[in-house]
Tab-separated table of C-alpha atoms in Angstrom:
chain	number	residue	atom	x	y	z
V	11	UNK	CA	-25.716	-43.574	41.211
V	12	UNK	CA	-26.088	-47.520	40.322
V	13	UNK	CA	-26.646	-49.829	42.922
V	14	UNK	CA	-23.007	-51.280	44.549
V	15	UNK	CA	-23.076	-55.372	45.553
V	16	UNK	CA	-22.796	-55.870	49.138
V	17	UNK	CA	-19.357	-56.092	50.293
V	18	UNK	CA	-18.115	-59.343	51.208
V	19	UNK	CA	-18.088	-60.378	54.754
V	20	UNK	CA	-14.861	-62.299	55.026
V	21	UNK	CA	-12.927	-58.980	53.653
V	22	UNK	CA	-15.205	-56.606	54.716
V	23	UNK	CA	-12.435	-53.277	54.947
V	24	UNK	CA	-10.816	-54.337	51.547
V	25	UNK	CA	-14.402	-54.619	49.837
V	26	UNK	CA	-15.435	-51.266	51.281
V	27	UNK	CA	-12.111	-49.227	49.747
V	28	UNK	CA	-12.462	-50.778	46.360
V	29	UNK	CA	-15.690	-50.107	46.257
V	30	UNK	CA	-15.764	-46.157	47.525
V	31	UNK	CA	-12.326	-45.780	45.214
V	32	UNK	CA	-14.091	-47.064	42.068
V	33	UNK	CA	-17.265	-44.827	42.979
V	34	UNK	CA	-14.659	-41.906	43.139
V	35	UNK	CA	-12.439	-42.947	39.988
V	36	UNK	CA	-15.600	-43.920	37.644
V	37	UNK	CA	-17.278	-40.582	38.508
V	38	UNK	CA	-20.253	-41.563	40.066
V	39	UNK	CA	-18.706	-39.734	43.068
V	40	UNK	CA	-18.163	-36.235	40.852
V	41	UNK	CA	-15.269	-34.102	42.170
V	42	UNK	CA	-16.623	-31.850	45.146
V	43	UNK	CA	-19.619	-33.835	45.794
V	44	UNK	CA	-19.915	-34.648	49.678
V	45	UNK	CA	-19.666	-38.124	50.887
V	46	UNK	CA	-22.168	-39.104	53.318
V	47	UNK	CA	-21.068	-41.959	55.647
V	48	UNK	CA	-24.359	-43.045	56.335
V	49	UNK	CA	-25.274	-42.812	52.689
V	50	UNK	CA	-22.395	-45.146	51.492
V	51	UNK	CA	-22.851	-47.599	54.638
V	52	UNK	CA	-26.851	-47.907	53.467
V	53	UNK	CA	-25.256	-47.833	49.489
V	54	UNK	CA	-22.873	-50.931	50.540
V	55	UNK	CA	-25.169	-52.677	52.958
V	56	UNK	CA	-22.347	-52.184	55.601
V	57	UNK	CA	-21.818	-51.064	58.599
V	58	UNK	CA	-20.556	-47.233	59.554
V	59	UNK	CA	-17.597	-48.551	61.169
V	60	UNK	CA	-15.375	-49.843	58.063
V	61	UNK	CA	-16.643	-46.643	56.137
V	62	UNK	CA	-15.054	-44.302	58.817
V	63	UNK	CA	-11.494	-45.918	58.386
V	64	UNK	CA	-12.210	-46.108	54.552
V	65	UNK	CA	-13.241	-42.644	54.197
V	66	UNK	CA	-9.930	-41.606	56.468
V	67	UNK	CA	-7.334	-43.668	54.392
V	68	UNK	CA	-8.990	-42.339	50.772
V	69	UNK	CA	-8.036	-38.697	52.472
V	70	UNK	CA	-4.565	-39.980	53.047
V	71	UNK	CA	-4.416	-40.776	49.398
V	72	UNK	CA	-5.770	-37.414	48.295
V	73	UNK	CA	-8.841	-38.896	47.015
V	74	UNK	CA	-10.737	-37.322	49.400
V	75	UNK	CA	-10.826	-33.828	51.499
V	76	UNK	CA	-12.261	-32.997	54.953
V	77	UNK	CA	-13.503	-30.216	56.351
V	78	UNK	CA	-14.488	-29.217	60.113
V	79	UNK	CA	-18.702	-29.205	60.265
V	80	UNK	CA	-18.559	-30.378	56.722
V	81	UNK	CA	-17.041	-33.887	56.561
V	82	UNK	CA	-15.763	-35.615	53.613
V	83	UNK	CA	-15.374	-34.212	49.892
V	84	UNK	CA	-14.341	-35.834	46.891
V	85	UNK	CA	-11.175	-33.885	45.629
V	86	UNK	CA	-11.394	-31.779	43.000
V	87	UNK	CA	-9.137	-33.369	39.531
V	88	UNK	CA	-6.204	-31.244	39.146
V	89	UNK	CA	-5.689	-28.277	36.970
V	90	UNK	CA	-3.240	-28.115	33.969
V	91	UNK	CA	-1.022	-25.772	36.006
V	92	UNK	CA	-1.482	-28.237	38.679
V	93	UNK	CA	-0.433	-31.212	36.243
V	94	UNK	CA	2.236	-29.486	35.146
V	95	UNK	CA	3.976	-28.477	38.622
V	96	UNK	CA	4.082	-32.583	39.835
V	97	UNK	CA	5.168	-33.213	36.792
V	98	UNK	CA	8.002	-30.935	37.418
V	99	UNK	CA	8.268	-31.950	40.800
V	100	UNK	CA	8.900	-35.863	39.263
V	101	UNK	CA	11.402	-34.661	36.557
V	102	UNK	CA	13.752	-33.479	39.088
V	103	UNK	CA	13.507	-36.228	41.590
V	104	UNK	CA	12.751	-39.564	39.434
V	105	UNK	CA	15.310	-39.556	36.391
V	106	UNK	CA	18.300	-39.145	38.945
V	107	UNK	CA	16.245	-42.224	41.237
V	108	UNK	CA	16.553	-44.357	37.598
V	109	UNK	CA	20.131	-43.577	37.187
V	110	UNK	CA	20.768	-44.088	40.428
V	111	UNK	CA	18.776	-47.600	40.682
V	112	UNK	CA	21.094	-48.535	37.530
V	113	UNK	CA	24.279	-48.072	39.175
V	114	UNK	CA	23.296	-49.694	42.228
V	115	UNK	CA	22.004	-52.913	39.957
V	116	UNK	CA	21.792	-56.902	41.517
V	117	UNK	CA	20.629	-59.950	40.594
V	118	UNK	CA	18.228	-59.359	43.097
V	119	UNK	CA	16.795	-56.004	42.296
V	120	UNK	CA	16.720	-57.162	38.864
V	121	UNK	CA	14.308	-59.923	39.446
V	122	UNK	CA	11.464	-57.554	41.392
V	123	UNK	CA	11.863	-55.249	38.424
V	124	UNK	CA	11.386	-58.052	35.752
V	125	UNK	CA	8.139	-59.416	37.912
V	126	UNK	CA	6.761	-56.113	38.386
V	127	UNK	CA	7.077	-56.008	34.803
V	128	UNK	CA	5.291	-59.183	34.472
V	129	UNK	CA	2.269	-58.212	36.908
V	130	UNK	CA	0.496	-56.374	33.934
V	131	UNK	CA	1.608	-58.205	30.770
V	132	UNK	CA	-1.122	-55.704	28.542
V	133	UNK	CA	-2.884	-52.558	29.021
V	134	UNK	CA	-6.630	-53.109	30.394
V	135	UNK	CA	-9.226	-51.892	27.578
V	136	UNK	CA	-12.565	-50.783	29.556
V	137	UNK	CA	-12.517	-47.401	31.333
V	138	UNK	CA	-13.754	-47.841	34.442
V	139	UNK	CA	-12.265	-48.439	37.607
V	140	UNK	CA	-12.794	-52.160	37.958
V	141	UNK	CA	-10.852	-52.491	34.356
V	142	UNK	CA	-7.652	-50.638	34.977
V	143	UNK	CA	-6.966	-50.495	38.741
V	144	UNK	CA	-4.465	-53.399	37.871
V	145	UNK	CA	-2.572	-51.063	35.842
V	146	UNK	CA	-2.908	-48.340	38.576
V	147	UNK	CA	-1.286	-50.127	40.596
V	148	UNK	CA	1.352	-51.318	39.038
V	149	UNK	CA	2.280	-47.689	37.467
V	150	UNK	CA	2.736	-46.791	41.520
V	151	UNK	CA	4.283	-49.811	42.244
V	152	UNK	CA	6.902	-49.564	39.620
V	153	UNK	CA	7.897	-45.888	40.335
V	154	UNK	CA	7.857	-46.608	44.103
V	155	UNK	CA	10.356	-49.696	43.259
V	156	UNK	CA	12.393	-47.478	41.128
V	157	UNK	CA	12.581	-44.860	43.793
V	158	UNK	CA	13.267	-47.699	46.598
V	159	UNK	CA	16.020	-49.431	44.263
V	160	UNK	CA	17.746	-45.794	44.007
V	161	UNK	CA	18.830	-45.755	47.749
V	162	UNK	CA	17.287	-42.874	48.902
V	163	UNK	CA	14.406	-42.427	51.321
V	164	UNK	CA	14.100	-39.056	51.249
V	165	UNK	CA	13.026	-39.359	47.056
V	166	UNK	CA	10.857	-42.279	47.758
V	167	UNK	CA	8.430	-40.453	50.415
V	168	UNK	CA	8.644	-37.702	48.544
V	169	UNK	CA	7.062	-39.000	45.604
V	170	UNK	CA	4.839	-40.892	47.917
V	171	UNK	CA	3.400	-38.037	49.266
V	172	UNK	CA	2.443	-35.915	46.429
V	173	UNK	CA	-0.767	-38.070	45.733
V	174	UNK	CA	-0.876	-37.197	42.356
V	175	UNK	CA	-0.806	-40.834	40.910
V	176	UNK	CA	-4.809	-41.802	41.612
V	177	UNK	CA	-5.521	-38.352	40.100
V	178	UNK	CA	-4.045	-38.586	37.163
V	179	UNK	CA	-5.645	-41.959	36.539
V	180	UNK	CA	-8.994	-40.371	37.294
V	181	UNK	CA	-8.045	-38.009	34.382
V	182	UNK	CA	-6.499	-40.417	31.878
V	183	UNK	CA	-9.435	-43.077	31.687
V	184	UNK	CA	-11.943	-40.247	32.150
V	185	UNK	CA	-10.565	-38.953	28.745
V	186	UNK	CA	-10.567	-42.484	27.373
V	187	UNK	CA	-6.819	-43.012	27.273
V	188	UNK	CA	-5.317	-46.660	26.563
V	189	UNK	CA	-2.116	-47.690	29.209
V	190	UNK	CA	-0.417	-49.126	26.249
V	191	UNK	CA	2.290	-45.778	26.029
V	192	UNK	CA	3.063	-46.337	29.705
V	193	UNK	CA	3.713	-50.087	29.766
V	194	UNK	CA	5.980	-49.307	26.445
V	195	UNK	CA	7.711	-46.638	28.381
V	196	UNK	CA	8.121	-48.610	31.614
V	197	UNK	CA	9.691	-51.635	29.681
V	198	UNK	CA	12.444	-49.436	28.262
V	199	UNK	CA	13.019	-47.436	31.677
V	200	UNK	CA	13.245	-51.550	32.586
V	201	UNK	CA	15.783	-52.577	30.342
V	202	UNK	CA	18.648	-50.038	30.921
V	203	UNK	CA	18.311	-50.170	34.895
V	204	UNK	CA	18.497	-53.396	34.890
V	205	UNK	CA	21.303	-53.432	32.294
V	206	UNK	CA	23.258	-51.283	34.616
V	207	UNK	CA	23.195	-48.742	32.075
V	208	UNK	CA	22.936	-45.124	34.315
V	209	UNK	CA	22.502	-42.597	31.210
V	210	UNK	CA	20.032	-44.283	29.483
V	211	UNK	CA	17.811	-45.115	32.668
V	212	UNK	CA	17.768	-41.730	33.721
V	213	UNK	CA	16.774	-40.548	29.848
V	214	UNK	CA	13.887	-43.004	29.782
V	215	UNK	CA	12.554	-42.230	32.976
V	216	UNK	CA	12.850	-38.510	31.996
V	217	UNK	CA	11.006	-39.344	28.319
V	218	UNK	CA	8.792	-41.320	30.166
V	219	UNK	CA	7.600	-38.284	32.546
V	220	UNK	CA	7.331	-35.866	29.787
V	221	UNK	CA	5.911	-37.612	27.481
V	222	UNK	CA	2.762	-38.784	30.092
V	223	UNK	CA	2.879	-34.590	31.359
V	224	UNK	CA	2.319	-33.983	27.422
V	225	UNK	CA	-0.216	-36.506	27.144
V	226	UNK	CA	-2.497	-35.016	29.938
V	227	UNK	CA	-1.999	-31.669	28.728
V	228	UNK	CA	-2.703	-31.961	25.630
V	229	UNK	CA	-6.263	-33.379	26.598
V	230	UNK	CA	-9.526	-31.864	25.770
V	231	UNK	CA	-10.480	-29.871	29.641
């Protein structure tokens, strides 16, 4: 594992996630390896202190798995069947959140949707953590503001909750996938909620889903 700069004092908790996340996303954490608090503190030139509440919010986020005597794991990357089933899980839950977003349209709602458009103008081109976590984020941002848009809390936690978003973006750039398909796809699921236009959100949202599902699934294992 390559040596990690020293976290900056002045946002020392912040520092510490992004740096454990990208050791987990970039693979210099593998999937099942064990995660040594003392290791990472030493690793980071930190204390133990903002690696506990690190370590416990990456487990919130799925990243990471904890076991009694055993302590942290990284998570294992899902399976095919595994991809498949949240994929199912979406396509029932997110293409009636679009159509629903449509109908309930503003001025307002419209304006968040156009800037979270405009918070990743072009897909990153490295691989590695530090390169696309902008993208990352804004793929759960803009889902999460679809589902919020929609009305329904129940939809929105439940897609919160399935922590299958970091995953799958350990699994994409892993495989050397571009983000240019999802910006494309976003931008259209864009245009016809904010045009008001019910069908046609929920049909982009729903060719949008599949078409990412296929994409995993069809890569090499």
């Amino acid at each position: 594992m390559g040596r990690v700069p020293a976290a900056r004092r002045s946002v020392l908790t912040e520092d510490v996630y992004e740096r454990v996340k990208g050791l987990i996303m970039n693979g210099d954490l593998e999937p099942g390896a064990r995660v040594n608090i003392y290791a990472i503190a030493r690793l980071l030139e930190v204390s133990q202190t903002p690696v506990r509440e690190v370590l416990s919010a990456l487990e919130s986020e799925g990243l990471l798995t904890k076991e009694a005597l055993r302590g942290y794991s990284v998570a294992p990357l899902l399976t095919p069947a595994q991809i498949a089933d949240l994929y199912q899980l979406r396509l029932l839950l997110e293409p009636w959140a679009a159509g629903r977003a449509a109908e309930l349209m503003t001025a307002e709602a419209a304006e968040r949707v156009r800037a979270e458009l405009a918070s990743v103008p072009k897909a990153p081109q490295g691989t590695r953590y530090e390169d696309y976590h902008g993208l990352a984020d804004h793929d759960a941002r803009f889902h999460d503001l679809i589902a919020e848009l929609s009305g329904s809390g129940a939809v929105r936690e439940s897609l919160r909750r399935t922590h299958g978003h970091l995953h799958l973006f350990r699994i994409e750039y892993a495989g050397g996938r571009d983000g240019d398909p999802t910006l494309a796809e976003h931008a259209r699921i864009a245009e016809a909620v904010m045009a008001g236009r019910a069908e046609a959100a929920s049909e982009a949202m729903r060719a949008h889903l599949a078409a990412a599902r296929d994409r995993f699934l069809q890569m090499e294992p």
